[in-house]
Amino acid sequence: MRRKIIIWFLLVFIVIGVFFSFLISSHNKNLKKNIITTVEENNRYIVGINYPKVGIERLDKIIKDYVDNEYNYFIKNYGDSDYLIDRDELNIDCQFYILNNNYISISLTTYINSYKLAQPVNEVKSFFYSIKANKMLSLGEILDIDEQYRLLDYIKKQFNSKHYNAIIDGNLDNIITISSLNRIPFYIDQDNFCLYFNPDMLSSDYYDIIKINVPTEYIKFKFKINYKLISSPTIVYGVDRESIDPKGKVVALTFDDGPSFYTEDILKILKSNDVCATFFILGNKVETYQETLKISLKNGNELGNHSYNHKWLSRLSTTNLLDQINSTQNIIKETLNYTPIYLRPTYGSVTTRIRKNTDLKIALWTVDTKDWKIRNVNRIVEKATTGIEDGDIILMHDIFERSAEALKEIIPILKKQGFQFVTLSELDEIKLLRGEFNGDYF
Ligand code: ZN
């Protein structure tokens, strides 16, 4: 009898356990890791914005409100420059990471460049959100008081040794205090704990954000971080493609600014039509969308470099330009074990400096579907299928639902016109075979 009771108890425990683990897992399934990219361009200004959307209404609203505020501030105060001088630029970059299935760490970096400014404006804002507590947490809330003092000590040492000029003489103790700790933007992911110091905290002739990397073994958080073991991927990409007749007409579909929520749909459409394309991706989205990118490569598509966060490359200093290109190459290599060979500069603007500073081949386009501006699917289809010539490179964006919708129609129409679809390196190969290639890429 007693044994029977014990067995019943065990059964009940198991059922409850399964029920709760189901609850927890279904709760986490609601987390959607997405980075939204919006790009806007006219005669007066250039705007590139990246921000995360995770499917938690409250957090998503806070992030969106912050981004909208920054955008509205920019439109109100800048963006009125004369095209002949130079266009003003707003760029917002984001990093985000979900820690232990509970904490979401987000940093947003705003960059404004204008003829009105002696130096570009740089500012970081961070958010650290607990899903279980349903609220934002400050550094003070995730570190014990002893750890806070240890952190202060570390920061001061870093400033004294590396950033002495950034601090007004003797002011370090006033700037970096226990109470100021809660105002310092920070970001935590599987291998970093970074603190950011905005120029407004620093001496007046300092315009850059100072980033201090704290070794993760140095500080103990109130929660334990399950650090991910990083192993380099061993993936074999590429499929046997139906052989392409080099004498036949070819066209290359290219997609910029992704990956996004819509990229998987686009990949499905490409695959079901037995078509490959080239995707010019942003470095800051590689980790979030690594599974999508793996599928993309597995299906035989090509990936190209489209900068790290869509800054206007022609305006950047050489150091920052190289950083945009190389950090993107590096993260693609590290995450996907793949090396892009093409660079498509943002806003299609190429300068001699860009050409001089990279070995990547510059790849622009010959047909712009204007899918970033045109909201009507039929008109996008029309742009992509009217007057297309052999060797054309068509520009689209895999960040809009309408682009995916249009693609469903574009492929069959172009096939009917006798086109074969190629990636950019296949296009170059064909040109080489035909003797049309003169070694110049735009
Ligand atoms: Zn772009």
GROMACS .gro file of C-alpha atoms and ligand atoms in nm:
model
  443
    1MET     CA    1   0.000   0.000   0.000
    2ARG     CA    2   0.273   0.244   0.104
    3ARG     CA    3   0.461   0.166  -0.218
    4LYS     CA    4   0.153   0.245  -0.419
    5ILE     CA    5   0.122   0.585  -0.252
    6ILE     CA    6   0.486   0.664  -0.320
    7ILE     CA    7   0.443   0.571  -0.687
    8TRP     CA    8   0.135   0.792  -0.710
    9PHE     CA    9   0.323   1.081  -0.553
   10LEU     CA   10   0.606   1.033  -0.799
   11LEU     CA   11   0.364   1.030  -1.090
   12VAL     CA   12   0.196   1.350  -0.971
   13PHE     CA   13   0.539   1.516  -0.935
   14ILE     CA   14   0.638   1.412  -1.284
   15VAL     CA   15   0.315   1.543  -1.431
   16ILE     CA   16   0.355   1.877  -1.249
   17GLY     CA   17   0.720   1.893  -1.357
   18VAL     CA   18   0.637   1.829  -1.721
   19PHE     CA   19   0.357   2.085  -1.704
   20PHE     CA   20   0.584   2.357  -1.563
   21SER     CA   21   0.872   2.288  -1.796
   22PHE     CA   22   0.621   2.309  -2.080
   23LEU     CA   23   0.500   2.645  -1.944
   24ILE     CA   24   0.854   2.779  -1.921
   25SER     CA   25   0.954   2.658  -2.265
   26SER     CA   26   0.637   2.786  -2.430
   27HIS     CA   27   0.695   3.118  -2.255
   28ASN     CA   28   1.041   3.145  -2.404
   29LYS     CA   29   0.921   3.044  -2.745
   30ASN     CA   30   0.741   3.377  -2.758
   31LEU     CA   31   1.080   3.545  -2.773
   32LYS     CA   32   1.141   3.640  -3.131
   33LYS     CA   33   1.488   3.761  -3.200
   34ASN     CA   34   1.457   4.024  -3.468
   35ILE     CA   35   1.650   4.329  -3.572
   36ILE     CA   36   1.447   4.586  -3.760
   37THR     CA   37   1.639   4.794  -4.013
   38THR     CA   38   1.499   5.106  -4.172
   39VAL     CA   39   1.685   5.307  -4.432
   40GLU     CA   40   1.571   5.644  -4.560
   41GLU     CA   41   1.742   5.872  -4.807
   42ASN     CA   42   1.660   6.201  -4.975
   43ASN     CA   43   1.839   6.518  -5.090
   44ARG     CA   44   1.873   6.649  -4.738
   45TYR     CA   45   1.945   6.353  -4.516
   46ILE     CA   46   2.041   5.988  -4.485
   47VAL     CA   47   1.897   5.769  -4.210
   48GLY     CA   48   1.996   5.410  -4.121
   49ILE     CA   49   1.834   5.266  -3.809
   50ASN     CA   50   1.872   4.921  -3.653
   51TYR     CA   51   1.681   4.820  -3.343
   52PRO     CA   52   1.581   4.491  -3.180
   53LYS     CA   53   1.230   4.354  -3.149
   54VAL     CA   54   1.196   4.057  -2.917
   55GLY     CA   55   0.821   3.999  -2.891
   56ILE     CA   56   0.785   4.136  -2.537
   57GLU     CA   57   0.534   4.414  -2.582
   58ARG     CA   58   0.651   4.633  -2.295
   59LEU     CA   59   1.020   4.615  -2.384
   60ASP     CA   60   0.960   4.653  -2.758
   61LYS     CA   61   0.760   4.968  -2.692
   62ILE     CA   62   1.034   5.120  -2.476
   63ILE     CA   63   1.292   5.053  -2.748
   64LYS     CA   64   1.070   5.179  -3.031
   65ASP     CA   65   0.983   5.495  -2.835
   66TYR     CA   66   1.350   5.566  -2.776
   67VAL     CA   67   1.434   5.517  -3.144
   68ASP     CA   68   1.139   5.732  -3.256
   69ASN     CA   69   1.250   6.006  -3.018
   70GLU     CA   70   1.602   6.005  -3.159
   71TYR     CA   71   1.464   6.011  -3.513
   72ASN     CA   72   1.224   6.298  -3.440
   73TYR     CA   73   1.501   6.493  -3.270
   74PHE     CA   74   1.719   6.447  -3.577
   75ILE     CA   75   1.445   6.550  -3.822
   76LYS     CA   76   1.364   6.856  -3.613
   77ASN     CA   77   1.719   6.976  -3.564
   78TYR     CA   78   1.905   6.846  -3.866
   79GLY     CA   79   1.826   6.723  -4.213
   80ASP     CA   80   1.782   7.074  -4.351
   81SER     CA   81   2.123   7.092  -4.513
   82ASP     CA   82   2.176   7.193  -4.870
   83TYR     CA   83   2.259   6.894  -5.085
   84LEU     CA   84   2.544   7.096  -5.232
   85ILE     CA   85   2.714   7.112  -4.893
   86ASP     CA   86   2.652   6.756  -4.778
   87ARG     CA   87   2.366   6.556  -4.645
   88ASP     CA   88   2.310   6.511  -4.271
   89GLU     CA   89   2.320   6.158  -4.139
   90LEU     CA   90   2.152   5.971  -3.855
   91ASN     CA   91   2.261   5.617  -3.777
   92ILE     CA   92   2.139   5.400  -3.492
   93ASP     CA   93   2.315   5.073  -3.432
   94CYS     CA   94   2.209   4.802  -3.191
   95GLN     CA   95   2.348   4.505  -3.004
   96PHE     CA   96   2.127   4.267  -2.816
   97TYR     CA   97   2.168   3.944  -2.631
   98ILE     CA   98   1.940   3.715  -2.432
   99LEU     CA   99   2.113   3.586  -2.122
  100ASN     CA  100   2.007   3.272  -1.935
  101ASN     CA  101   1.666   3.288  -2.105
  102ASN     CA  102   1.573   3.573  -1.874
  103TYR     CA  103   1.785   3.885  -1.912
  104ILE     CA  104   1.781   4.085  -2.233
  105SER     CA  105   2.076   4.316  -2.278
  106ILE     CA  106   2.038   4.587  -2.541
  107SER     CA  107   2.259   4.877  -2.644
  108LEU     CA  108   2.164   5.143  -2.897
  109THR     CA  109   2.430   5.375  -3.037
  110THR     CA  110   2.319   5.696  -3.201
  111TYR     CA  111   2.549   5.872  -3.445
  112ILE     CA  112   2.467   6.207  -3.603
  113ASN     CA  113   2.687   6.377  -3.857
  114SER     CA  114   2.605   6.719  -3.996
  115TYR     CA  115   2.772   7.019  -4.154
  116LYS     CA  116   2.643   7.206  -3.848
  117LEU     CA  117   2.862   7.000  -3.618
  118ALA     CA  118   3.237   7.029  -3.566
  119GLN     CA  119   3.241   6.661  -3.469
  120PRO     CA  120   2.981   6.387  -3.510
  121VAL     CA  121   2.754   6.319  -3.212
  122ASN     CA  122   2.794   5.975  -3.055
  123GLU     CA  123   2.576   5.844  -2.776
  124VAL     CA  124   2.502   5.502  -2.628
  125LYS     CA  125   2.186   5.410  -2.442
  126SER     CA  126   2.148   5.070  -2.280
  127PHE     CA  127   1.860   4.859  -2.157
  128PHE     CA  128   1.882   4.555  -1.933
  129TYR     CA  129   1.551   4.385  -1.893
  130SER     CA  130   1.444   4.092  -1.677
  131ILE     CA  131   1.166   3.887  -1.835
  132LYS     CA  132   1.066   3.721  -1.507
  133ALA     CA  133   1.057   4.050  -1.314
  134ASN     CA  134   0.912   4.229  -1.619
  135LYS     CA  135   1.127   4.539  -1.558
  136MET     CA  136   1.449   4.716  -1.641
  137LEU     CA  137   1.745   4.659  -1.412
  138SER     CA  138   2.033   4.895  -1.344
  139LEU     CA  139   2.392   4.795  -1.270
  140GLY     CA  140   2.322   4.853  -0.900
  141GLU     CA  141   2.047   4.595  -0.914
  142ILE     CA  142   2.255   4.319  -1.067
  143LEU     CA  143   2.573   4.370  -0.863
  144ASP     CA  144   2.622   4.341  -0.487
  145ILE     CA  145   2.764   4.648  -0.319
  146ASP     CA  146   3.109   4.486  -0.286
  147GLU     CA  147   3.112   4.410  -0.656
  148GLN     CA  148   3.005   4.766  -0.731
  149TYR     CA  149   3.311   4.898  -0.546
  150ARG     CA  150   3.535   4.649  -0.726
  151LEU     CA  151   3.390   4.767  -1.056
  152LEU     CA  152   3.445   5.135  -0.966
  153ASP     CA  153   3.803   5.053  -0.885
  154TYR     CA  154   3.851   4.877  -1.217
  155ILE     CA  155   3.695   5.166  -1.413
  156LYS     CA  156   3.919   5.421  -1.240
  157LYS     CA  157   4.229   5.218  -1.315
  158GLN     CA  158   4.129   5.191  -1.681
  159PHE     CA  159   4.067   5.564  -1.708
  160ASN     CA  160   4.396   5.649  -1.540
  161SER     CA  161   4.598   5.420  -1.760
  162LYS     CA  162   4.420   5.443  -2.097
  163HIS     CA  163   4.191   5.743  -2.109
  164TYR     CA  164   4.358   5.999  -1.889
  165ASN     CA  165   4.282   6.286  -2.127
  166ALA     CA  166   3.912   6.211  -2.127
  167ILE     CA  167   3.876   6.318  -1.768
  168ILE     CA  168   3.891   6.674  -1.648
  169ASP     CA  169   4.184   6.688  -1.404
  170GLY     CA  170   4.107   6.537  -1.072
  171ASN     CA  171   3.744   6.497  -1.160
  172LEU     CA  172   3.745   6.120  -1.186
  173ASP     CA  173   3.611   6.075  -0.833
  174ASN     CA  174   3.322   6.311  -0.905
  175ILE     CA  175   3.228   6.145  -1.230
  176ILE     CA  176   3.259   5.785  -1.136
  177THR     CA  177   3.079   5.723  -0.810
  178ILE     CA  178   2.858   5.449  -0.671
  179SER     CA  179   2.550   5.654  -0.748
  180SER     CA  180   2.666   5.735  -1.103
  181LEU     CA  181   2.712   5.364  -1.168
  182ASN     CA  182   2.340   5.331  -1.231
  183ARG     CA  183   2.358   5.583  -1.513
  184ILE     CA  184   2.642   5.414  -1.699
  185PRO     CA  185   2.524   5.229  -2.010
  186PHE     CA  186   2.637   4.867  -2.016
  187TYR     CA  187   2.605   4.558  -2.229
  188ILE     CA  188   2.646   4.193  -2.139
  189ASP     CA  189   2.665   3.901  -2.379
  190GLN     CA  190   2.818   3.556  -2.373
  191ASP     CA  191   3.172   3.686  -2.373
  192ASN     CA  192   3.161   4.055  -2.288
  193PHE     CA  193   3.073   4.291  -2.011
  194CYS     CA  194   3.112   4.640  -2.154
  195LEU     CA  195   3.064   4.979  -1.998
  196TYR     CA  196   3.017   5.290  -2.210
  197PHE     CA  197   3.102   5.647  -2.125
  198ASN     CA  198   2.921   5.902  -2.339
  199PRO     CA  199   3.104   6.222  -2.434
  200ASP     CA  200   2.869   6.427  -2.213
  201MET     CA  201   3.026   6.259  -1.908
  202LEU     CA  202   3.377   6.339  -2.028
  203SER     CA  203   3.594   6.645  -2.075
  204SER     CA  204   3.454   6.891  -2.328
  205ASP     CA  205   3.703   6.821  -2.605
  206TYR     CA  206   3.618   6.451  -2.604
  207TYR     CA  207   3.375   6.340  -2.876
  208ASP     CA  208   3.407   5.965  -2.879
  209ILE     CA  209   3.234   5.708  -2.666
  210ILE     CA  210   3.478   5.532  -2.434
  211LYS     CA  211   3.422   5.162  -2.409
  212ILE     CA  212   3.563   4.970  -2.117
  213ASN     CA  213   3.566   4.594  -2.138
  214VAL     CA  214   3.555   4.432  -1.796
  215PRO     CA  215   3.691   4.076  -1.791
  216THR     CA  216   3.389   3.860  -1.708
  217GLU     CA  217   3.584   3.661  -1.452
  218TYR     CA  218   3.659   3.985  -1.265
  219ILE     CA  219   3.299   4.070  -1.170
  220LYS     CA  220   3.037   3.843  -1.019
  221PHE     CA  221   2.679   3.925  -1.107
  222LYS     CA  222   2.392   3.839  -0.874
  223PHE     CA  223   2.297   3.580  -1.131
  224LYS     CA  224   2.526   3.323  -1.277
  225ILE     CA  225   2.596   3.360  -1.644
  226ASN     CA  226   2.593   3.041  -1.844
  227TYR     CA  227   2.865   3.131  -2.085
  228LYS     CA  228   2.837   2.972  -2.420
  229LEU     CA  229   3.126   2.761  -2.533
  230ILE     CA  230   3.241   2.913  -2.856
  231SER     CA  231   3.349   2.662  -3.111
  232SER     CA  232   3.431   2.752  -3.467
  233PRO     CA  233   3.169   2.619  -3.703
  234THR     CA  234   3.250   2.347  -3.949
  235ILE     CA  235   2.988   2.380  -4.214
  236VAL     CA  236   2.996   2.277  -4.574
  237TYR     CA  237   2.794   2.505  -4.792
  238GLY     CA  238   2.682   2.502  -5.148
  239VAL     CA  239   2.466   2.271  -5.352
  240ASP     CA  240   2.508   2.123  -5.696
  241ARG     CA  241   2.352   2.382  -5.916
  242GLU     CA  242   2.185   2.306  -6.238
  243SER     CA  243   2.454   2.402  -6.487
  244ILE     CA  244   2.414   2.746  -6.633
  245ASP     CA  245   2.458   2.802  -7.002
  246PRO     CA  246   2.710   3.089  -7.030
  247LYS     CA  247   2.579   3.174  -7.374
  248GLY     CA  248   2.225   3.217  -7.244
  249LYS     CA  249   2.082   3.531  -7.084
  250VAL     CA  250   2.164   3.575  -6.715
  251VAL     CA  251   2.042   3.804  -6.440
  252ALA     CA  252   2.154   3.843  -6.076
  253LEU     CA  253   1.906   3.910  -5.797
  254THR     CA  254   2.058   4.092  -5.500
  255PHE     CA  255   1.906   4.174  -5.162
  256ASP     CA  256   2.038   4.444  -4.926
  257ASP     CA  257   2.007   4.543  -4.559
  258GLY     CA  258   1.908   4.202  -4.421
  259PRO     CA  259   1.876   3.948  -4.287
  260SER     CA  260   1.537   4.008  -4.135
  261PHE     CA  261   1.217   3.837  -4.037
  262TYR     CA  262   1.130   3.813  -4.409
  263THR     CA  263   1.454   3.657  -4.528
  264GLU     CA  264   1.335   3.302  -4.462
  265ASP     CA  265   1.030   3.358  -4.684
  266ILE     CA  266   1.255   3.490  -4.957
  267LEU     CA  267   1.484   3.187  -4.922
  268LYS     CA  268   1.184   2.955  -4.956
  269ILE     CA  269   1.067   3.133  -5.272
  270LEU     CA  270   1.417   3.117  -5.422
  271LYS     CA  271   1.454   2.750  -5.337
  272SER     CA  272   1.116   2.643  -5.468
  273ASN     CA  273   1.207   2.811  -5.798
  274ASP     CA  274   1.557   2.657  -5.799
  275VAL     CA  275   1.710   3.004  -5.803
  276CYS     CA  276   2.009   3.149  -5.616
  277ALA     CA  277   2.072   3.510  -5.526
  278THR     CA  278   2.326   3.733  -5.350
  279PHE     CA  279   2.254   3.889  -5.011
  280PHE     CA  280   2.441   4.197  -4.892
  281ILE     CA  281   2.413   4.169  -4.518
  282LEU     CA  282   2.483   4.389  -4.217
  283GLY     CA  283   2.744   4.264  -3.969
  284ASN     CA  284   2.533   4.357  -3.667
  285LYS     CA  285   2.264   4.110  -3.771
  286VAL     CA  286   2.482   3.806  -3.830
  287GLU     CA  287   2.457   3.654  -3.482
  288THR     CA  288   2.082   3.703  -3.448
  289TYR     CA  289   2.009   3.552  -3.787
  290GLN     CA  290   2.285   3.294  -3.803
  291GLU     CA  291   2.041   3.006  -3.861
  292THR     CA  292   1.879   3.193  -4.152
  293LEU     CA  293   2.220   3.268  -4.298
  294LYS     CA  294   2.326   2.904  -4.269
  295ILE     CA  295   2.017   2.800  -4.464
  296SER     CA  296   2.088   3.070  -4.718
  297LEU     CA  297   2.442   2.946  -4.778
  298LYS     CA  298   2.331   2.583  -4.776
  299ASN     CA  299   2.085   2.666  -5.055
  300GLY     CA  300   2.373   2.797  -5.263
  301ASN     CA  301   2.320   3.169  -5.219
  302GLU     CA  302   2.607   3.412  -5.193
  303LEU     CA  303   2.669   3.657  -4.909
  304GLY     CA  304   2.826   3.999  -4.949
  305ASN     CA  305   2.937   4.271  -4.709
  306HIS     CA  306   2.709   4.574  -4.670
  307SER     CA  307   2.889   4.735  -4.371
  308TYR     CA  308   2.838   4.668  -4.002
  309ASN     CA  309   2.546   4.897  -3.922
  310HIS     CA  310   2.466   5.082  -4.246
  311LYS     CA  311   2.664   5.396  -4.179
  312TRP     CA  312   2.731   5.612  -4.482
  313LEU     CA  313   3.075   5.478  -4.565
  314SER     CA  314   3.195   5.763  -4.787
  315ARG     CA  315   3.169   6.004  -4.494
  316LEU     CA  316   3.371   5.799  -4.244
  317SER     CA  317   3.734   5.837  -4.148
  318THR     CA  318   3.961   5.565  -4.284
  319THR     CA  319   3.980   5.398  -3.940
  320ASN     CA  320   3.603   5.386  -3.905
  321LEU     CA  321   3.561   5.277  -4.265
  322LEU     CA  322   3.799   4.986  -4.216
  323ASP     CA  323   3.620   4.897  -3.894
  324GLN     CA  324   3.283   4.882  -4.073
  325ILE     CA  325   3.422   4.653  -4.343
  326ASN     CA  326   3.649   4.434  -4.134
  327SER     CA  327   3.422   4.378  -3.836
  328THR     CA  328   3.158   4.255  -4.080
  329GLN     CA  329   3.404   4.025  -4.258
  330ASN     CA  330   3.519   3.894  -3.920
  331ILE     CA  331   3.179   3.816  -3.774
  332ILE     CA  332   3.070   3.640  -4.095
  333LYS     CA  333   3.389   3.436  -4.089
  334GLU     CA  334   3.357   3.353  -3.718
  335THR     CA  335   2.987   3.272  -3.722
  336LEU     CA  336   2.945   3.106  -4.059
  337ASN     CA  337   3.294   3.005  -4.162
  338TYR     CA  338   3.239   3.194  -4.486
  339THR     CA  339   3.427   3.483  -4.644
  340PRO     CA  340   3.241   3.733  -4.864
  341ILE     CA  341   3.428   3.863  -5.166
  342TYR     CA  342   3.200   4.154  -5.254
  343LEU     CA  343   3.132   4.482  -5.080
  344ARG     CA  344   2.827   4.688  -5.161
  345PRO     CA  345   2.882   5.031  -5.006
  346THR     CA  346   2.578   5.174  -4.826
  347TYR     CA  347   2.357   5.407  -5.029
  348GLY     CA  348   2.549   5.288  -5.333
  349SER     CA  349   2.805   5.560  -5.282
  350VAL     CA  350   3.162   5.465  -5.372
  351THR     CA  351   3.466   5.684  -5.320
  352THR     CA  352   3.828   5.642  -5.415
  353ARG     CA  353   3.901   5.599  -5.045
  354ILE     CA  354   3.666   5.303  -5.022
  355ARG     CA  355   3.824   5.143  -5.328
  356LYS     CA  356   4.174   5.205  -5.194
  357ASN     CA  357   4.105   5.057  -4.853
  358THR     CA  358   3.959   4.721  -4.938
  359ASP     CA  359   4.046   4.415  -5.140
  360LEU     CA  360   3.679   4.327  -5.166
  361LYS     CA  361   3.522   4.373  -5.506
  362ILE     CA  362   3.282   4.665  -5.518
  363ALA     CA  363   2.939   4.552  -5.631
  364LEU     CA  364   2.663   4.797  -5.718
  365TRP     CA  365   2.354   4.728  -5.930
  366THR     CA  366   2.211   4.812  -6.271
  367VAL     CA  367   1.837   4.790  -6.194
  368ASP     CA  368   1.682   4.947  -5.883
  369THR     CA  369   1.338   4.807  -5.801
  370LYS     CA  370   1.293   5.092  -5.549
  371ASP     CA  371   1.122   4.842  -5.320
  372TRP     CA  372   1.235   5.052  -5.022
  373LYS     CA  373   1.014   5.336  -5.147
  374ILE     CA  374   0.740   5.175  -5.354
  375ARG     CA  375   0.479   5.005  -5.138
  376ASN     CA  376   0.286   4.851  -5.424
  377VAL     CA  377   0.381   4.492  -5.509
  378ASN     CA  378   0.275   4.520  -5.875
  379ARG     CA  379   0.491   4.825  -5.932
  380ILE     CA  380   0.794   4.653  -5.778
  381VAL     CA  381   0.731   4.354  -6.009
  382GLU     CA  382   0.709   4.592  -6.305
  383LYS     CA  383   1.040   4.762  -6.215
  384ALA     CA  384   1.214   4.425  -6.180
  385THR     CA  385   1.087   4.274  -6.503
  386THR     CA  386   1.066   4.557  -6.757
  387GLY     CA  387   1.354   4.611  -6.996
  388ILE     CA  388   1.587   4.369  -6.817
  389GLU     CA  389   1.899   4.292  -7.016
  390ASP     CA  390   2.153   4.013  -7.013
  391GLY     CA  391   2.395   4.062  -6.722
  392ASP     CA  392   2.174   4.298  -6.524
  393ILE     CA  393   2.205   4.313  -6.144
  394ILE     CA  394   1.872   4.376  -5.976
  395LEU     CA  395   1.858   4.553  -5.639
  396MET     CA  396   1.596   4.451  -5.384
  397HIS     CA  397   1.577   4.444  -5.002
  398ASP     CA  398   1.497   4.143  -4.786
  399ILE     CA  399   1.354   4.358  -4.507
  400PHE     CA  400   1.005   4.409  -4.649
  401GLU     CA  401   0.711   4.174  -4.685
  402ARG     CA  402   0.625   4.341  -5.017
  403SER     CA  403   0.966   4.247  -5.159
  404ALA     CA  404   0.900   3.881  -5.079
  405GLU     CA  405   0.553   3.907  -5.235
  406ALA     CA  406   0.697   4.068  -5.548
  407LEU     CA  407   0.967   3.805  -5.577
  408LYS     CA  408   0.703   3.533  -5.615
  409GLU     CA  409   0.601   3.697  -5.943
  410ILE     CA  410   0.935   3.834  -6.057
  411ILE     CA  411   1.108   3.497  -6.090
  412PRO     CA  412   0.851   3.326  -6.321
  413ILE     CA  413   0.825   3.638  -6.541
  414LEU     CA  414   1.201   3.663  -6.586
  415LYS     CA  415   1.222   3.289  -6.648
  416LYS     CA  416   0.961   3.328  -6.920
  417GLN     CA  417   1.178   3.602  -7.072
  418GLY     CA  418   1.453   3.341  -7.093
  419PHE     CA  419   1.671   3.450  -6.803
  420GLN     CA  420   1.888   3.222  -6.592
  421PHE     CA  421   1.951   3.337  -6.234
  422VAL     CA  422   2.309   3.366  -6.109
  423THR     CA  423   2.494   3.487  -5.802
  424LEU     CA  424   2.741   3.771  -5.843
  425SER     CA  425   3.046   3.547  -5.854
  426GLU     CA  426   2.875   3.327  -6.113
  427LEU     CA  427   2.799   3.640  -6.314
  428ASP     CA  428   3.166   3.741  -6.304
  429GLU     CA  429   3.268   3.389  -6.403
  430ILE     CA  430   3.033   3.400  -6.702
  431LYS     CA  431   3.160   3.741  -6.807
  432LEU     CA  432   3.514   3.605  -6.784
  433LEU     CA  433   3.420   3.305  -6.999
  434ARG     CA  434   3.259   3.529  -7.255
  435GLY     CA  435   3.558   3.759  -7.258
  436GLU     CA  436   3.339   4.044  -7.140
  437PHE     CA  437   3.511   4.093  -6.809
  438ASN     CA  438   3.747   4.387  -6.799
  439GLY     CA  439   3.852   4.348  -6.436
  440ASP     CA  440   3.656   4.652  -6.327
  441TYR     CA  441   3.383   4.622  -6.074
  442PHE     CA  442   3.189   4.944  -6.100
  443ZN      ZN  443   2.155   4.938  -4.782
   0.00000   0.00000   0.00000
